[in-house]
Amino acid sequence: MESLPADITSPSPMVKVEQEEEEEEEEEEERGHHVTYSINIIPCDIIEDVLSRLDAESLMQCKRVSKSWLSLIRHPSFINLHLKRQQPCMALFRHSGDEYRCVLSREVIFSFHSLENFDELSTHRFPTTFKKASRSLILMGSHNGVICLSGQVHIYLFNPAIKVLRTLPPPPPPLTPFQWDDNSFSQLGFGYDSLTNDFKVVKVCGAYDTGIRCGYSNLFKRCAQVGVYSVGSNSWKTMEMPNLFTSELDSVDSSSFDVVANPSLTCSVVVHNSIHWMLRFHPSKELNHYSFGIVAFDLNTDDPTSEGTANSTLTSE
Amino acid sequence: MSSSSTTTTTTRLLMLKASDGVTFEVEEAVATKLGAINNMVEEEGSEDLICLPNVNGKFLGMVLEWCKKHANNNTNSDKGNDEVNKWWDKEFVMDLDQNTLYHLLMAADYLSGTELVDLLTEKVASMIRGKKVEEIRETFKIKSDFLPGQEEEIRKKNSWAFE
């Protein structure tokens, strides 16, 4: 298993014509002097230093140069060194087109900006166009240059630096035989398991529990379906959401209260190898009586756990 | 660095002896820009002659030329120093042939001249950036040791960043 360092800081587009010319000159010079040296005289750790300065696209070429370069680039210590060298930056995406005239094209453009001065470092076109410009993509998260996007139909992983897009296979149908609504009834998370070097997408979707519907508002309750996609296997596995709230609310039947992913924080946050969602739940029928909680999903063990309720109960008159 | 110490240490000279016997007389402030020499001076103290059996005179001379330039530029407390250093660094690496570049890089690495190693590795990296496999092999005189088909396999796997 290997993950190649994906460089979000963009490989700068080089002026290829100039380079080729330069190279030819060098070559002639070399022939003239009958030189028979090679970069191979340089010790491995210095080569590692050199290669760690390259963008992802150049590294893709370097992997094919020789066996020794390949094994060097695949080594975990190199991957870490390369990642350390990358400058964090900010990604924005927009639809190209004229917004004032409400003519949005179906193209999506990504741009990357320096965190220091917000200068644009590079722009990339998303490799797929959409039938409808509106509601086409939602950013679910990013890690090491790989961006997770949710479209109306598909979930995508996109690595702009090497211009590679992976469309995830469709998640498995719900466990229960009842009808299941589309993506709008799900909550996504995207994270990286550093123990197995694997990227994972977690999808929590509403399901039915003995006829009671756990819809949009009740995604993190028992019987909700958890789908876990891993890039390594390129497939989904599913499981049932355990009952996370029993200890919090002994007296109340936990299947009867609402659990709402906090609307202002629908994006998940990855900390310490776990995806975290913030949610709000109503343990009683009174609408103004609710608690906040955090649900964590361990990316290594694929275990959802309740991180407890951050603020116990907020009541208002 | 400054004149806080006694007068005898202000411009102490060190003798550096390369593998081929060539010697260089250098100010201590210049030579100690190299981590390896700095360590030797701190550890051995009084020794004025330092033997460097892994570097030959040609490349030691070039490394020291770089150190001297940077040491001088840094003592002038001009604001444009960084710019001057950058400009000078650019000139320094511009016309290096590959053979010199590699040996200089190894010399700088051996002497722990961190900034110079940075400069030279960046130069080598710039020779790779944006090139195709074949161009990289040609530039660096590397022969592919992949079996037929192996390289193609890597190319296919590369089509997604994770394997």
GROMACS .gro file of C-alpha atoms in nm:
model
  480
    1MET     CA    1   0.000   0.000   0.000
    2GLU     CA    2   0.135   0.331  -0.086
    3SER     CA    3   0.014   0.679  -0.100
    4LEU     CA    4   0.197   0.915  -0.314
    5PRO     CA    5   0.246   1.259  -0.176
    6ALA     CA    6   0.000   1.470  -0.358
    7ASP     CA    7   0.113   1.820  -0.399
    8ILE     CA    8  -0.159   2.074  -0.362
    9THR     CA    9   0.080   2.359  -0.404
   10SER     CA   10   0.067   2.305  -0.776
   11PRO     CA   11   0.336   2.213  -1.018
   12SER     CA   12   0.413   2.536  -1.193
   13PRO     CA   13   0.355   2.502  -1.563
   14MET     CA   14   0.700   2.520  -1.714
   15VAL     CA   15   0.791   2.676  -2.040
   16LYS     CA   16   0.871   2.354  -2.214
   17VAL     CA   17   1.013   2.494  -2.536
   18GLU     CA   18   1.284   2.688  -2.359
   19GLN     CA   19   1.381   2.389  -2.154
   20GLU     CA   20   1.423   2.163  -2.448
   21GLU     CA   21   1.654   2.409  -2.614
   22GLU     CA   22   1.862   2.437  -2.303
   23GLU     CA   23   1.891   2.065  -2.284
   24GLU     CA   24   2.013   2.031  -2.639
   25GLU     CA   25   2.288   2.279  -2.573
   26GLU     CA   26   2.396   2.089  -2.265
   27GLU     CA   27   2.404   1.770  -2.459
   28GLU     CA   28   2.630   1.908  -2.728
   29GLU     CA   29   2.864   2.039  -2.468
   30GLU     CA   30   2.876   1.705  -2.298
   31ARG     CA   31   2.956   1.516  -2.616
   32GLY     CA   32   3.232   1.758  -2.695
   33HIS     CA   33   3.405   1.691  -2.366
   34HIS     CA   34   3.346   1.315  -2.370
   35VAL     CA   35   3.212   1.329  -2.020
   36THR     CA   36   3.088   1.005  -1.869
   37TYR     CA   37   2.955   1.108  -1.533
   38SER     CA   38   2.607   1.051  -1.406
   39ILE     CA   39   2.391   1.170  -1.124
   40ASN     CA   40   2.435   0.821  -0.978
   41ILE     CA   41   2.759   0.931  -0.810
   42ILE     CA   42   2.551   1.135  -0.567
   43PRO     CA   43   2.460   0.953  -0.246
   44CYS     CA   44   2.103   0.845  -0.196
   45ASP     CA   45   2.016   1.092   0.081
   46ILE     CA   46   2.107   1.387  -0.140
   47ILE     CA   47   1.896   1.248  -0.427
   48GLU     CA   48   1.613   1.220  -0.176
   49ASP     CA   49   1.661   1.586  -0.086
   50VAL     CA   50   1.652   1.684  -0.455
   51LEU     CA   51   1.340   1.483  -0.537
   52SER     CA   52   1.152   1.605  -0.230
   53ARG     CA   53   1.164   1.954  -0.379
   54LEU     CA   54   0.963   1.849  -0.684
   55ASP     CA   55   0.594   1.886  -0.752
   56ALA     CA   56   0.371   1.578  -0.775
   57GLU     CA   57   0.358   1.582  -1.153
   58SER     CA   58   0.735   1.576  -1.190
   59LEU     CA   59   0.757   1.299  -0.932
   60MET     CA   60   0.523   1.088  -1.144
   61GLN     CA   61   0.783   1.109  -1.420
   62CYS     CA   62   1.072   1.044  -1.180
   63LYS     CA   63   0.915   0.719  -1.061
   64ARG     CA   64   0.966   0.576  -1.408
   65VAL     CA   65   1.330   0.683  -1.441
   66SER     CA   66   1.490   0.384  -1.269
   67LYS     CA   67   1.430   0.117  -1.008
   68SER     CA   68   1.632   0.298  -0.746
   69TRP     CA   69   1.442   0.624  -0.793
   70LEU     CA   70   1.116   0.434  -0.781
   71SER     CA   71   1.193   0.263  -0.452
   72LEU     CA   72   1.322   0.589  -0.309
   73ILE     CA   73   1.004   0.779  -0.400
   74ARG     CA   74   0.783   0.501  -0.266
   75HIS     CA   75   0.956   0.491   0.070
   76PRO     CA   76   0.746   0.624   0.359
   77SER     CA   77   1.032   0.843   0.482
   78PHE     CA   78   1.041   1.014   0.142
   79ILE     CA   79   0.666   1.064   0.139
   80ASN     CA   80   0.688   1.234   0.478
   81LEU     CA   81   0.980   1.449   0.371
   82HIS     CA   82   0.794   1.554   0.057
   83LEU     CA   83   0.479   1.642   0.249
   84LYS     CA   84   0.678   1.851   0.495
   85ARG     CA   85   0.815   2.058   0.209
   86GLN     CA   86   0.470   2.153   0.080
   87GLN     CA   87   0.330   2.492   0.161
   88PRO     CA   88  -0.025   2.479   0.292
   89CYS     CA   89  -0.259   2.670   0.067
   90MET     CA   90  -0.623   2.752   0.025
   91ALA     CA   91  -0.850   2.610  -0.245
   92LEU     CA   92  -1.144   2.798  -0.391
   93PHE     CA   93  -1.375   2.676  -0.658
   94ARG     CA   94  -1.630   2.848  -0.872
   95HIS     CA   95  -1.828   2.804  -1.188
   96SER     CA   96  -1.691   2.979  -1.487
   97GLY     CA   97  -1.935   3.207  -1.663
   98ASP     CA   98  -2.115   3.532  -1.622
   99GLU     CA   99  -2.283   3.547  -1.284
  100TYR     CA  100  -2.459   3.877  -1.348
  101ARG     CA  101  -2.652   3.738  -1.636
  102CYS     CA  102  -2.714   3.417  -1.450
  103VAL     CA  103  -2.534   3.227  -1.718
  104LEU     CA  104  -2.327   2.982  -1.526
  105SER     CA  105  -2.141   2.735  -1.735
  106ARG     CA  106  -2.120   2.377  -1.633
  107GLU     CA  107  -1.749   2.402  -1.582
  108VAL     CA  108  -1.597   2.421  -1.238
  109ILE     CA  109  -1.265   2.597  -1.187
  110PHE     CA  110  -1.041   2.543  -0.886
  111SER     CA  111  -0.785   2.797  -0.781
  112PHE     CA  112  -0.518   2.765  -0.516
  113HIS     CA  113  -0.401   3.057  -0.312
  114SER     CA  114  -0.106   3.122  -0.088
  115LEU     CA  115  -0.202   3.146   0.278
  116GLU     CA  116   0.044   3.430   0.326
  117ASN     CA  117  -0.084   3.683   0.076
  118PHE     CA  118  -0.371   3.503  -0.099
  119ASP     CA  119  -0.190   3.525  -0.431
  120GLU     CA  120  -0.322   3.280  -0.682
  121LEU     CA  121  -0.074   2.996  -0.724
  122SER     CA  122  -0.252   2.794  -0.989
  123THR     CA  123  -0.587   2.717  -1.141
  124HIS     CA  124  -0.727   2.383  -1.249
  125ARG     CA  125  -1.036   2.287  -1.438
  126PHE     CA  126  -1.246   2.015  -1.283
  127PRO     CA  127  -1.235   1.734  -1.541
  128THR     CA  128  -1.610   1.675  -1.551
  129THR     CA  129  -1.893   1.906  -1.648
  130PHE     CA  130  -2.241   1.895  -1.503
  131LYS     CA  131  -2.586   1.905  -1.649
  132LYS     CA  132  -2.695   2.176  -1.412
  133ALA     CA  133  -2.455   2.440  -1.297
  134SER     CA  134  -2.629   2.499  -0.969
  135ARG     CA  135  -2.581   2.268  -0.676
  136SER     CA  136  -2.322   2.077  -0.865
  137LEU     CA  137  -2.046   2.031  -0.611
  138ILE     CA  138  -2.004   2.050  -0.238
  139LEU     CA  139  -1.660   2.046  -0.080
  140MET     CA  140  -1.647   1.772   0.181
  141GLY     CA  141  -1.290   1.801   0.294
  142SER     CA  142  -0.932   1.777   0.180
  143HIS     CA  143  -0.615   1.607   0.288
  144ASN     CA  144  -0.261   1.617   0.151
  145GLY     CA  145  -0.377   1.774  -0.171
  146VAL     CA  146  -0.667   1.537  -0.233
  147ILE     CA  147  -1.008   1.700  -0.233
  148CYS     CA  148  -1.333   1.519  -0.161
  149LEU     CA  149  -1.635   1.660  -0.342
  150SER     CA  150  -1.994   1.556  -0.337
  151GLY     CA  151  -2.197   1.604  -0.651
  152GLN     CA  152  -2.563   1.546  -0.696
  153VAL     CA  153  -2.506   1.194  -0.817
  154HIS     CA  154  -2.150   1.099  -0.745
  155ILE     CA  155  -1.881   1.145  -0.487
  156TYR     CA  156  -1.543   1.247  -0.626
  157LEU     CA  157  -1.186   1.248  -0.508
  158PHE     CA  158  -0.983   1.501  -0.701
  159ASN     CA  159  -0.610   1.560  -0.703
  160PRO     CA  160  -0.562   1.883  -0.901
  161ALA     CA  161  -0.182   1.874  -0.892
  162ILE     CA  162  -0.169   1.564  -1.108
  163LYS     CA  163  -0.507   1.630  -1.273
  164VAL     CA  164  -0.655   1.304  -1.159
  165LEU     CA  165  -1.019   1.248  -1.074
  166ARG     CA  166  -1.164   0.937  -0.920
  167THR     CA  167  -1.539   0.889  -0.924
  168LEU     CA  168  -1.635   0.666  -0.636
  169PRO     CA  169  -1.845   0.359  -0.704
  170PRO     CA  170  -2.204   0.409  -0.589
  171PRO     CA  171  -2.253   0.338  -0.219
  172PRO     CA  172  -2.441   0.017  -0.140
  173PRO     CA  173  -2.819   0.037  -0.111
  174PRO     CA  174  -2.959   0.073   0.240
  175LEU     CA  175  -2.979  -0.228   0.467
  176THR     CA  176  -3.350  -0.201   0.511
  177PRO     CA  177  -3.588  -0.288   0.232
  178PHE     CA  178  -3.769   0.046   0.254
  179GLN     CA  179  -3.727   0.313   0.007
  180TRP     CA  180  -3.427   0.529   0.054
  181ASP     CA  181  -3.393   0.883  -0.059
  182ASP     CA  182  -3.093   1.012  -0.251
  183ASN     CA  183  -2.774   1.182  -0.137
  184SER     CA  184  -2.950   1.470   0.027
  185PHE     CA  185  -3.021   1.243   0.320
  186SER     CA  186  -2.664   1.169   0.399
  187GLN     CA  187  -2.371   1.318   0.579
  188LEU     CA  188  -2.022   1.272   0.442
  189GLY     CA  189  -1.680   1.278   0.598
  190PHE     CA  190  -1.339   1.248   0.439
  191GLY     CA  191  -1.019   1.155   0.613
  192TYR     CA  192  -0.682   0.990   0.590
  193ASP     CA  193  -0.583   0.689   0.795
  194SER     CA  194  -0.216   0.745   0.869
  195LEU     CA  195  -0.172   0.392   1.003
  196THR     CA  196  -0.263   0.221   0.677
  197ASN     CA  197  -0.185   0.515   0.444
  198ASP     CA  198  -0.537   0.503   0.311
  199PHE     CA  199  -0.795   0.768   0.232
  200LYS     CA  200  -1.149   0.700   0.350
  201VAL     CA  201  -1.487   0.847   0.276
  202VAL     CA  202  -1.755   0.788   0.537
  203LYS     CA  203  -2.120   0.825   0.449
  204VAL     CA  204  -2.389   0.820   0.712
  205CYS     CA  205  -2.735   0.787   0.568
  206GLY     CA  206  -3.083   0.768   0.703
  207ALA     CA  207  -3.254   0.433   0.725
  208TYR     CA  208  -3.569   0.296   0.877
  209ASP     CA  209  -3.598   0.146   1.217
  210THR     CA  210  -3.907  -0.070   1.264
  211GLY     CA  211  -4.113   0.163   1.060
  212ILE     CA  212  -3.991   0.482   1.223
  213ARG     CA  213  -3.806   0.687   0.979
  214CYS     CA  214  -3.462   0.820   1.063
  215GLY     CA  215  -3.450   1.088   0.799
  216TYR     CA  216  -3.241   1.392   0.739
  217SER     CA  217  -3.256   1.504   1.096
  218ASN     CA  218  -3.171   1.172   1.250
  219LEU     CA  219  -2.862   1.054   1.075
  220PHE     CA  220  -2.647   0.962   1.369
  221LYS     CA  221  -2.892   0.740   1.548
  222ARG     CA  222  -2.898   0.368   1.588
  223CYS     CA  223  -2.992   0.191   1.265
  224ALA     CA  224  -2.857   0.467   1.048
  225GLN     CA  225  -2.635   0.314   0.788
  226VAL     CA  226  -2.264   0.385   0.785
  227GLY     CA  227  -2.082   0.329   0.458
  228VAL     CA  228  -1.705   0.333   0.455
  229TYR     CA  229  -1.518   0.366   0.128
  230SER     CA  230  -1.144   0.318   0.122
  231VAL     CA  231  -0.924   0.417  -0.168
  232GLY     CA  232  -0.704   0.112  -0.109
  233SER     CA  233  -0.988  -0.131  -0.172
  234ASN     CA  234  -1.187   0.098  -0.406
  235SER     CA  235  -1.506  -0.036  -0.251
  236TRP     CA  236  -1.763   0.035   0.016
  237LYS     CA  237  -1.843  -0.163   0.324
  238THR     CA  238  -2.145  -0.095   0.534
  239MET     CA  239  -2.242  -0.129   0.895
  240GLU     CA  240  -2.509  -0.013   1.127
  241MET     CA  241  -2.470   0.288   1.350
  242PRO     CA  242  -2.451   0.167   1.710
  243ASN     CA  243  -2.663   0.333   1.973
  244LEU     CA  244  -2.438   0.615   2.083
  245PHE     CA  245  -2.661   0.795   2.324
  246THR     CA  246  -2.774   0.542   2.579
  247SER     CA  247  -2.539   0.641   2.858
  248GLU     CA  248  -2.622   1.006   2.814
  249LEU     CA  249  -2.991   0.962   2.848
  250ASP     CA  250  -3.075   0.654   3.049
  251SER     CA  251  -3.424   0.758   3.124
  252VAL     CA  252  -3.524   0.841   2.768
  253ASP     CA  253  -3.574   0.590   2.496
  254SER     CA  254  -3.302   0.701   2.262
  255SER     CA  255  -3.482   0.594   1.952
  256SER     CA  256  -3.745   0.854   2.016
  257PHE     CA  257  -3.542   1.172   2.019
  258ASP     CA  258  -3.405   1.378   1.735
  259VAL     CA  259  -3.037   1.394   1.649
  260VAL     CA  260  -2.949   1.675   1.414
  261ALA     CA  261  -2.615   1.731   1.254
  262ASN     CA  262  -2.547   2.091   1.339
  263PRO     CA  263  -2.649   2.281   1.028
  264SER     CA  264  -2.380   2.542   1.070
  265LEU     CA  265  -2.112   2.276   1.089
  266THR     CA  266  -2.216   2.026   0.828
  267CYS     CA  267  -1.857   1.988   0.722
  268SER     CA  268  -1.672   1.731   0.925
  269VAL     CA  269  -1.340   1.798   1.092
  270VAL     CA  270  -1.054   1.548   1.106
  271VAL     CA  271  -0.849   1.546   1.424
  272HIS     CA  272  -0.628   1.267   1.561
  273ASN     CA  273  -0.711   1.014   1.292
  274SER     CA  274  -1.086   1.055   1.348
  275ILE     CA  275  -1.360   1.233   1.157
  276HIS     CA  276  -1.575   1.448   1.385
  277TRP     CA  277  -1.926   1.576   1.330
  278MET     CA  278  -2.094   1.818   1.559
  279LEU     CA  279  -2.457   1.751   1.632
  280ARG     CA  280  -2.746   1.866   1.838
  281PHE     CA  281  -3.009   1.649   1.992
  282HIS     CA  282  -3.341   1.690   2.158
  283PRO     CA  283  -3.383   1.442   2.439
  284SER     CA  284  -3.734   1.551   2.510
  285LYS     CA  285  -4.026   1.666   2.306
  286GLU     CA  286  -3.971   2.025   2.411
  287LEU     CA  287  -3.811   2.198   2.119
  288ASN     CA  288  -3.615   2.450   2.323
  289HIS     CA  289  -3.443   2.182   2.526
  290TYR     CA  290  -3.142   2.038   2.354
  291SER     CA  291  -2.781   1.929   2.394
  292PHE     CA  292  -2.475   1.945   2.175
  293GLY     CA  293  -2.256   1.649   2.111
  294ILE     CA  294  -1.975   1.529   1.893
  295VAL     CA  295  -1.963   1.201   1.711
  296ALA     CA  296  -1.623   1.071   1.612
  297PHE     CA  297  -1.542   0.809   1.356
  298ASP     CA  298  -1.207   0.637   1.406
  299LEU     CA  299  -1.049   0.607   1.062
  300ASN     CA  300  -0.831   0.316   1.162
  301THR     CA  301  -1.080   0.095   1.342
  302ASP     CA  302  -1.387   0.219   1.151
  303ASP     CA  303  -1.559   0.274   1.482
  304PRO     CA  304  -1.813   0.545   1.545
  305THR     CA  305  -1.813   0.669   1.904
  306SER     CA  306  -1.983   0.943   2.093
  307GLU     CA  307  -1.735   1.196   2.221
  308GLY     CA  308  -1.984   1.294   2.483
  309THR     CA  309  -2.192   1.599   2.501
  310ALA     CA  310  -1.986   1.912   2.501
  311ASN     CA  311  -2.248   2.132   2.662
  312SER     CA  312  -2.501   1.940   2.856
  313THR     CA  313  -2.831   2.116   2.826
  314LEU     CA  314  -2.919   2.455   2.701
  315THR     CA  315  -3.261   2.573   2.789
  316SER     CA  316  -3.428   2.894   2.715
  317GLU     CA  317  -3.753   3.046   2.827
  318MET     CA  318   3.115   3.710   1.636
  319SER     CA  319   3.160   4.066   1.757
  320SER     CA  320   3.448   4.227   1.943
  321SER     CA  321   3.330   4.113   2.285
  322SER     CA  322   3.612   3.855   2.307
  323THR     CA  323   3.982   3.926   2.342
  324THR     CA  324   4.175   4.090   2.059
  325THR     CA  325   4.365   3.775   1.957
  326THR     CA  326   4.049   3.605   1.826
  327THR     CA  327   3.920   3.884   1.606
  328THR     CA  328   4.066   3.763   1.277
  329ARG     CA  329   4.194   3.419   1.352
  330LEU     CA  330   4.305   3.232   1.042
  331LEU     CA  331   4.253   2.862   0.984
  332MET     CA  332   4.443   2.640   0.745
  333LEU     CA  333   4.226   2.394   0.557
  334LYS     CA  334   4.400   2.109   0.379
  335ALA     CA  335   4.219   1.930   0.097
  336SER     CA  336   4.261   1.564  -0.002
  337ASP     CA  337   4.510   1.652  -0.275
  338GLY     CA  338   4.726   1.854  -0.037
  339VAL     CA  339   4.609   2.198  -0.151
  340THR     CA  340   4.577   2.430   0.147
  341PHE     CA  341   4.358   2.734   0.200
  342GLU     CA  342   4.403   3.006   0.457
  343VAL     CA  343   4.064   3.127   0.564
  344GLU     CA  344   3.926   3.354   0.832
  345GLU     CA  345   3.760   3.159   1.107
  346ALA     CA  346   3.434   3.351   1.065
  347VAL     CA  347   3.419   3.238   0.703
  348ALA     CA  348   3.515   2.873   0.755
  349THR     CA  349   3.276   2.824   1.045
  350LYS     CA  350   2.984   2.888   0.813
  351LEU     CA  351   3.044   2.522   0.739
  352GLY     CA  352   2.890   2.312   1.017
  353ALA     CA  353   3.159   2.044   1.001
  354ILE     CA  354   3.441   2.296   1.044
  355ASN     CA  355   3.254   2.480   1.314
  356ASN     CA  356   3.230   2.153   1.510
  357MET     CA  357   3.599   2.079   1.465
  358VAL     CA  358   3.693   2.427   1.584
  359GLU     CA  359   3.469   2.400   1.887
  360GLU     CA  360   3.587   2.051   1.977
  361GLU     CA  361   3.957   2.080   1.911
  362GLY     CA  362   3.990   2.448   1.983
  363SER     CA  363   4.355   2.538   1.938
  364GLU     CA  364   4.421   2.337   1.622
  365ASP     CA  365   4.485   2.571   1.329
  366LEU     CA  366   4.537   2.312   1.056
  367ILE     CA  367   4.229   2.117   0.957
  368CYS     CA  368   4.262   1.821   0.721
  369LEU     CA  369   3.967   1.740   0.497
  370PRO     CA  370   4.048   1.406   0.332
  371ASN     CA  371   3.712   1.380   0.151
  372VAL     CA  372   3.724   1.700  -0.052
  373ASN     CA  373   3.971   1.790  -0.322
  374GLY     CA  374   4.119   2.134  -0.364
  375LYS     CA  375   3.908   2.242  -0.660
  376PHE     CA  376   3.577   2.193  -0.486
  377LEU     CA  377   3.694   2.303  -0.142
  378GLY     CA  378   3.805   2.625  -0.309
  379MET     CA  379   3.462   2.676  -0.459
  380VAL     CA  380   3.284   2.603  -0.133
  381LEU     CA  381   3.505   2.853   0.047
  382GLU     CA  382   3.449   3.113  -0.224
  383TRP     CA  383   3.077   3.082  -0.159
  384CYS     CA  384   3.127   3.107   0.220
  385LYS     CA  385   3.346   3.414   0.182
  386LYS     CA  386   3.090   3.590  -0.033
  387HIS     CA  387   2.811   3.518   0.209
  388ALA     CA  388   3.017   3.608   0.516
  389ASN     CA  389   3.113   3.943   0.360
  390ASN     CA  390   2.763   4.023   0.252
  391ASN     CA  391   2.630   3.946   0.595
  392THR     CA  392   2.874   4.176   0.778
  393ASN     CA  393   2.764   4.474   0.574
  394SER     CA  394   2.441   4.549   0.749
  395ASP     CA  395   2.273   4.661   0.430
  396LYS     CA  396   1.905   4.598   0.391
  397GLY     CA  397   1.951   4.469   0.037
  398ASN     CA  398   2.176   4.189   0.159
  399ASP     CA  399   1.929   3.915   0.095
  400GLU     CA  400   1.886   4.042  -0.257
  401VAL     CA  401   2.261   4.058  -0.310
  402ASN     CA  402   2.305   3.705  -0.180
  403LYS     CA  403   2.028   3.576  -0.400
  404TRP     CA  404   2.167   3.744  -0.705
  405TRP     CA  405   2.513   3.615  -0.631
  406ASP     CA  406   2.384   3.262  -0.565
  407LYS     CA  407   2.211   3.265  -0.900
  408GLU     CA  408   2.533   3.359  -1.074
  409PHE     CA  409   2.722   3.099  -0.875
  410VAL     CA  410   2.509   2.804  -0.992
  411MET     CA  411   2.427   2.931  -1.339
  412ASP     CA  412   2.715   2.796  -1.540
  413LEU     CA  413   2.809   2.491  -1.338
  414ASP     CA  414   2.852   2.181  -1.551
  415GLN     CA  415   2.696   1.868  -1.411
  416ASN     CA  416   3.023   1.712  -1.300
  417THR     CA  417   3.117   2.020  -1.097
  418LEU     CA  418   2.765   2.053  -0.965
  419TYR     CA  419   2.760   1.697  -0.828
  420HIS     CA  420   3.105   1.714  -0.671
  421LEU     CA  421   3.037   2.054  -0.525
  422LEU     CA  422   2.713   1.925  -0.381
  423MET     CA  423   2.888   1.630  -0.221
  424ALA     CA  424   3.160   1.858  -0.084
  425ALA     CA  425   2.901   2.097   0.061
  426ASP     CA  426   2.714   1.804   0.212
  427TYR     CA  427   3.031   1.660   0.367
  428LEU     CA  428   3.121   1.998   0.513
  429SER     CA  429   2.762   2.053   0.636
  430GLY     CA  430   2.722   2.378   0.449
  431THR     CA  431   2.346   2.365   0.483
  432GLU     CA  432   2.262   2.678   0.285
  433LEU     CA  433   2.491   2.582   0.001
  434VAL     CA  434   2.345   2.228  -0.008
  435ASP     CA  435   2.000   2.388  -0.033
  436LEU     CA  436   2.112   2.606  -0.319
  437LEU     CA  437   2.267   2.319  -0.514
  438THR     CA  438   1.991   2.060  -0.455
  439GLU     CA  439   1.742   2.321  -0.569
  440LYS     CA  440   1.952   2.369  -0.883
  441VAL     CA  441   1.941   1.994  -0.956
  442ALA     CA  442   1.566   1.987  -0.886
  443SER     CA  443   1.516   2.270  -1.134
  444MET     CA  444   1.683   2.052  -1.398
  445ILE     CA  445   1.417   1.783  -1.341
  446ARG     CA  446   1.105   1.994  -1.300
  447GLY     CA  447   0.857   1.974  -1.587
  448LYS     CA  448   1.056   1.716  -1.784
  449LYS     CA  449   0.938   1.384  -1.918
  450VAL     CA  450   1.096   1.055  -1.813
  451GLU     CA  451   1.305   1.024  -2.126
  452GLU     CA  452   1.429   1.381  -2.091
  453ILE     CA  453   1.524   1.324  -1.728
  454ARG     CA  454   1.717   1.008  -1.817
  455GLU     CA  455   1.899   1.188  -2.092
  456THR     CA  456   1.983   1.493  -1.884
  457PHE     CA  457   2.124   1.286  -1.600
  458LYS     CA  458   2.271   0.996  -1.800
  459ILE     CA  459   2.057   0.738  -1.626
  460LYS     CA  460   1.988   0.407  -1.795
  461SER     CA  461   1.648   0.253  -1.733
  462ASP     CA  462   1.687  -0.077  -1.548
  463PHE     CA  463   1.319  -0.170  -1.574
  464LEU     CA  464   1.221  -0.488  -1.752
  465PRO     CA  465   1.006  -0.438  -2.059
  466GLY     CA  466   0.651  -0.373  -1.947
  467GLN     CA  467   0.743  -0.276  -1.590
  468GLU     CA  468   0.764   0.091  -1.669
  469GLU     CA  469   0.430   0.079  -1.848
  470GLU     CA  470   0.280  -0.079  -1.538
  471ILE     CA  471   0.402   0.208  -1.321
  472ARG     CA  472   0.266   0.456  -1.570
  473LYS     CA  473  -0.075   0.294  -1.548
  474LYS     CA  474  -0.068   0.290  -1.169
  475ASN     CA  475   0.034   0.653  -1.171
  476SER     CA  476  -0.297   0.740  -1.324
  477TRP     CA  477  -0.424   0.753  -0.973
  478ALA     CA  478  -0.213   0.889  -0.694
  479PHE     CA  479  -0.269   0.599  -0.460
  480GLU     CA  480  -0.171   0.241  -0.509
   0.00000   0.00000   0.00000
